[in-house]
Every structure is written in structure tokens, then in C-alpha cells.
Amino acid sequence: MKINAEVIAHTSLRLLNEVGLDGLTMRVVAKELDVKAPALYWHVKNKQELLDAMATLVMIEAGEGLESPRRDVSWEDWLRELCLRLRRTMLRYRDGARVVAGTHVSHPVISRSIELTLRTLMDTGFSLDDAARAMPTLLHYTIGFTIEEQARLGDAYTTGGNPYRPELIAEIIDADRHPLTAKAVGEIFTDGGDAQFVLGVTTIIAGLRATCLPAGR
């Protein structure tokens, strides 16, 4: 197999589910590709460039087939689905959200997704400035939520099991001193999945509607 940046990135994404982001080293990737680690540096200069290449593949996957909303689809539903697409793509890879966070992706799929989002919001009545501020707000929420969601799987803990289990957390909370926390711990630390994520997205969208759109839009 001919080695290039894309091959290295695909291999690294596949290895994520086995070793996680902290265990993904250039040496591990090189071994999987049956080459010496220095051979990788001809194509990716360092770990950050590798993460950029991996994040690019994730974003391409998330943006595949993305189109403007159909006439029977509201802008709110379109934005929710856009966020869900990215979250579900990141969830396909262990630590997928950590891979995407803080990376530089210059592939045209990003520009196209941004253009479609800005156009959708402006067609709704947003100014360009408001649309440009709304988009990263949703993006950052989506990535941050998914980072926390994946962390709570407890994969990073090799001994003692997952410390995020609600029953374990409940044991360390003093119910007499913090009765509300004790009562709500199951809801706070539950894996809410799509429903919990959508609640947050919907809340952000409601705020955007209230602050960026004229009354009645």
C-alpha cells in the first residue's frame, strides 16, 4: 500500500476504537501500516497535523450529502439535524469529538457547509453577522457535548470501572447537605443520548430566534 496523508488518517481513525486518542502514537500507526515511524513524517509533520487530517475525514463524512433545507423543513429542524449529523459522526470513533476539537480543517466540505448554514439563516431573516455568530455557537456546543458524552463512557479508566456511573456518584454525595443534587444525580449524570443533546440544541435555537429575528419570523 502506498503511504500518504489520507491513508495515514484513515488508519488512525480505525485505530482510535482500539487504543483511544491518548494511545494513538505515530509509532502505533506506523506499526499498523508496517513501516517505521519516521516514514510517516514525510506526510504528516507531527501529531497535530495527523489530528487535522483525521478531523478532515470526520467532517467530510458528516457533511456528505448535505443540502439546503427542503420547503417542508423548517430552518430550526434543519439546524438540529445538522448538529445531530456531526455528533453521530464523531460518536462513530472513540474520542472522535476530541479529535475534531481545536483542529484546522481546510477541505472544501467545510466551506460548503458554512455557506449552506449562513444562507439558510439569512433566508430566515438573520443578518450575515448574526448568522456568522450563530453557527460557531452551535458547532462548539455540539463538539463540547460530545466530548463530555464520550468521556462519561469511562473508556479512559482501565481499572475500577466507569466512575461516571450514577450509582457510584450518588454514593459520594451527602444527601443531607446537598439534597437537590442527590435527588437529581440520575438526571445530571445520565447518558441522555439524542434527547438530551437535542434539548440543548433546541434551547440555543430558541435563543437565536429570540435575539436575532424580528418578531413574527
mmCIF file of C-alpha atoms in Angstrom, residues 72-214:
data_model
loop_
_atom_site.group_PDB
_atom_site.id
_atom_site.type_symbol
_atom_site.label_atom_id
_atom_site.label_comp_id
_atom_site.label_asym_id
_atom_site.label_seq_id
_atom_site.Cartn_x
_atom_site.Cartn_y
_atom_site.Cartn_z
ATOM 1 C CA ASP A 72 -41.282 21.405 4.046
ATOM 2 C CA VAL A 73 -38.348 21.540 6.500
ATOM 3 C CA SER A 74 -38.053 24.437 8.944
ATOM 4 C CA TRP A 75 -34.750 26.170 9.499
ATOM 5 C CA GLU A 76 -34.859 25.016 13.139
ATOM 6 C CA ASP A 77 -35.248 21.356 12.181
ATOM 7 C CA TRP A 78 -32.527 21.701 9.557
ATOM 8 C CA LEU A 79 -30.077 23.120 12.116
ATOM 9 C CA ARG A 80 -30.932 20.403 14.631
ATOM 10 C CA GLU A 81 -30.305 17.712 12.035
ATOM 11 C CA LEU A 82 -27.040 19.386 11.015
ATOM 12 C CA CYS A 83 -25.807 19.225 14.610
ATOM 13 C CA LEU A 84 -27.019 15.649 15.005
ATOM 14 C CA ARG A 85 -25.161 14.617 11.850
ATOM 15 C CA LEU A 86 -21.879 15.901 13.238
ATOM 16 C CA ARG A 87 -22.452 14.404 16.681
ATOM 17 C CA ARG A 88 -23.368 10.982 15.305
ATOM 18 C CA THR A 89 -20.305 11.002 13.054
ATOM 19 C CA MET A 90 -17.979 11.850 15.936
ATOM 20 C CA LEU A 91 -19.586 9.114 18.041
ATOM 21 C CA ARG A 92 -18.564 6.505 15.468
ATOM 22 C CA TYR A 93 -14.992 6.926 16.678
ATOM 23 C CA ARG A 94 -13.705 6.606 20.208
ATOM 24 C CA ASP A 95 -12.645 10.103 21.305
ATOM 25 C CA GLY A 96 -13.965 11.363 17.968
ATOM 26 C CA ALA A 97 -15.030 14.702 19.415
ATOM 27 C CA ARG A 98 -11.610 15.253 20.983
ATOM 28 C CA VAL A 99 -10.075 14.627 17.576
ATOM 29 C CA VAL A 100 -12.231 17.317 15.970
ATOM 30 C CA ALA A 101 -11.875 19.899 18.756
ATOM 31 C CA GLY A 102 -9.289 22.561 18.035
ATOM 32 C CA THR A 103 -8.202 21.177 14.683
ATOM 33 C CA HIS A 104 -7.645 23.061 11.445
ATOM 34 C CA VAL A 105 -9.729 21.691 8.574
ATOM 35 C CA SER A 106 -9.361 23.421 5.210
ATOM 36 C CA HIS A 107 -11.230 20.960 2.998
ATOM 37 C CA PRO A 108 -13.907 22.491 0.703
ATOM 38 C CA VAL A 109 -16.613 20.499 2.508
ATOM 39 C CA ILE A 110 -16.217 22.893 5.423
ATOM 40 C CA SER A 111 -16.680 25.978 3.274
ATOM 41 C CA ARG A 112 -19.723 24.411 1.639
ATOM 42 C CA SER A 113 -21.304 23.525 4.997
ATOM 43 C CA ILE A 114 -20.667 27.042 6.277
ATOM 44 C CA GLU A 115 -22.126 28.584 3.125
ATOM 45 C CA LEU A 116 -25.281 26.459 3.345
ATOM 46 C CA THR A 117 -25.730 27.318 7.014
ATOM 47 C CA LEU A 118 -25.231 31.042 6.502
ATOM 48 C CA ARG A 119 -27.602 31.050 3.524
ATOM 49 C CA THR A 120 -30.258 29.123 5.440
ATOM 50 C CA LEU A 121 -30.114 31.534 8.374
ATOM 51 C CA MET A 122 -30.095 34.626 6.175
ATOM 52 C CA ASP A 123 -33.076 33.326 4.184
ATOM 53 C CA THR A 124 -34.847 33.082 7.539
ATOM 54 C CA GLY A 125 -34.117 36.715 8.381
ATOM 55 C CA PHE A 126 -30.747 36.657 10.163
ATOM 56 C CA SER A 127 -28.203 39.300 9.292
ATOM 57 C CA LEU A 128 -24.911 37.963 7.996
ATOM 58 C CA ASP A 129 -23.172 38.963 11.232
ATOM 59 C CA ASP A 130 -25.768 37.201 13.401
ATOM 60 C CA ALA A 131 -25.669 34.115 11.200
ATOM 61 C CA ALA A 132 -21.876 34.071 11.398
ATOM 62 C CA ARG A 133 -22.036 34.178 15.197
ATOM 63 C CA ALA A 134 -24.811 31.594 15.462
ATOM 64 C CA MET A 135 -23.003 28.910 13.502
ATOM 65 C CA PRO A 136 -19.917 28.517 15.748
ATOM 66 C CA THR A 137 -22.166 28.652 18.814
ATOM 67 C CA LEU A 138 -23.935 25.514 17.626
ATOM 68 C CA LEU A 139 -20.683 23.918 16.472
ATOM 69 C CA HIS A 140 -18.939 24.460 19.795
ATOM 70 C CA TYR A 141 -21.920 23.146 21.749
ATOM 71 C CA THR A 142 -22.039 20.033 19.569
ATOM 72 C CA ILE A 143 -18.345 19.272 19.983
ATOM 73 C CA GLY A 144 -18.312 20.070 23.703
ATOM 74 C CA PHE A 145 -21.399 17.967 24.445
ATOM 75 C CA THR A 146 -19.943 15.027 22.557
ATOM 76 C CA ILE A 147 -16.576 15.296 24.319
ATOM 77 C CA GLU A 148 -18.381 15.039 27.656
ATOM 78 C CA GLU A 149 -20.639 12.265 26.378
ATOM 79 C CA GLN A 150 -17.690 10.169 25.245
ATOM 80 C CA ALA A 151 -15.728 10.878 28.425
ATOM 81 C CA ARG A 152 -18.605 9.533 30.506
ATOM 82 C CA LEU A 153 -18.265 6.180 28.785
ATOM 83 C CA GLY A 154 -15.263 5.753 31.063
ATOM 84 C CA ASP A 155 -13.032 4.193 28.401
ATOM 85 C CA ALA A 156 -10.009 6.050 29.781
ATOM 86 C CA TYR A 157 -10.298 4.221 33.106
ATOM 87 C CA THR A 158 -8.563 0.875 32.812
ATOM 88 C CA THR A 159 -9.165 -0.185 36.412
ATOM 89 C CA GLY A 160 -12.095 0.226 38.759
ATOM 90 C CA GLY A 161 -14.729 0.531 36.074
ATOM 91 C CA ASN A 162 -16.512 3.636 34.872
ATOM 92 C CA PRO A 163 -16.534 6.259 37.678
ATOM 93 C CA TYR A 164 -19.310 8.193 35.949
ATOM 94 C CA ARG A 165 -21.944 5.579 36.793
ATOM 95 C CA PRO A 166 -24.809 7.430 38.533
ATOM 96 C CA GLU A 167 -24.987 4.892 41.351
ATOM 97 C CA LEU A 168 -21.305 5.465 42.191
ATOM 98 C CA ILE A 169 -21.666 9.231 42.101
ATOM 99 C CA ALA A 170 -24.772 9.006 44.280
ATOM 100 C CA GLU A 171 -22.752 7.216 46.953
ATOM 101 C CA ILE A 172 -20.332 10.120 47.399
ATOM 102 C CA ILE A 173 -22.965 12.860 47.576
ATOM 103 C CA ASP A 174 -24.040 13.934 51.048
ATOM 104 C CA ALA A 175 -27.826 13.965 50.648
ATOM 105 C CA ASP A 176 -28.297 15.897 53.893
ATOM 106 C CA ARG A 177 -26.050 18.753 52.795
ATOM 107 C CA HIS A 178 -26.896 18.646 49.086
ATOM 108 C CA PRO A 179 -30.424 17.219 48.828
ATOM 109 C CA LEU A 180 -31.210 18.651 45.400
ATOM 110 C CA THR A 181 -28.002 17.293 43.915
ATOM 111 C CA ALA A 182 -28.664 13.871 45.412
ATOM 112 C CA LYS A 183 -32.188 13.849 44.042
ATOM 113 C CA ALA A 184 -31.150 14.952 40.547
ATOM 114 C CA VAL A 185 -27.943 12.951 40.198
ATOM 115 C CA GLY A 186 -29.556 10.336 37.960
ATOM 116 C CA GLU A 187 -30.675 13.036 35.541
ATOM 117 C CA ILE A 188 -27.453 15.041 35.688
ATOM 118 C CA PHE A 189 -25.138 12.130 35.014
ATOM 119 C CA THR A 190 -27.373 10.004 32.837
ATOM 120 C CA ASP A 191 -26.497 9.181 29.256
ATOM 121 C CA GLY A 192 -29.293 11.216 27.735
ATOM 122 C CA GLY A 193 -28.290 10.431 24.171
ATOM 123 C CA ASP A 194 -30.061 12.216 21.347
ATOM 124 C CA ALA A 195 -32.851 13.546 23.574
ATOM 125 C CA GLN A 196 -30.549 15.406 25.939
ATOM 126 C CA PHE A 197 -28.429 16.703 23.072
ATOM 127 C CA VAL A 198 -31.456 17.918 21.116
ATOM 128 C CA LEU A 199 -32.759 19.716 24.214
ATOM 129 C CA GLY A 200 -29.579 21.777 24.310
ATOM 130 C CA VAL A 201 -29.626 22.499 20.576
ATOM 131 C CA THR A 202 -33.295 23.468 20.760
ATOM 132 C CA THR A 203 -32.555 25.833 23.641
ATOM 133 C CA ILE A 204 -29.787 27.522 21.655
ATOM 134 C CA ILE A 205 -32.019 27.823 18.589
ATOM 135 C CA ALA A 206 -34.800 29.347 20.689
ATOM 136 C CA GLY A 207 -32.303 31.909 21.980
ATOM 137 C CA LEU A 208 -31.151 32.673 18.447
ATOM 138 C CA ARG A 209 -34.734 33.170 17.317
ATOM 139 C CA ALA A 210 -35.435 35.497 20.235
ATOM 140 C CA THR A 211 -32.319 37.623 19.825
ATOM 141 C CA CYS A 212 -31.651 37.612 16.079
ATOM 142 C CA LEU A 213 -35.018 37.578 14.346
ATOM 143 C CA PRO A 214 -37.723 40.243 14.118
#
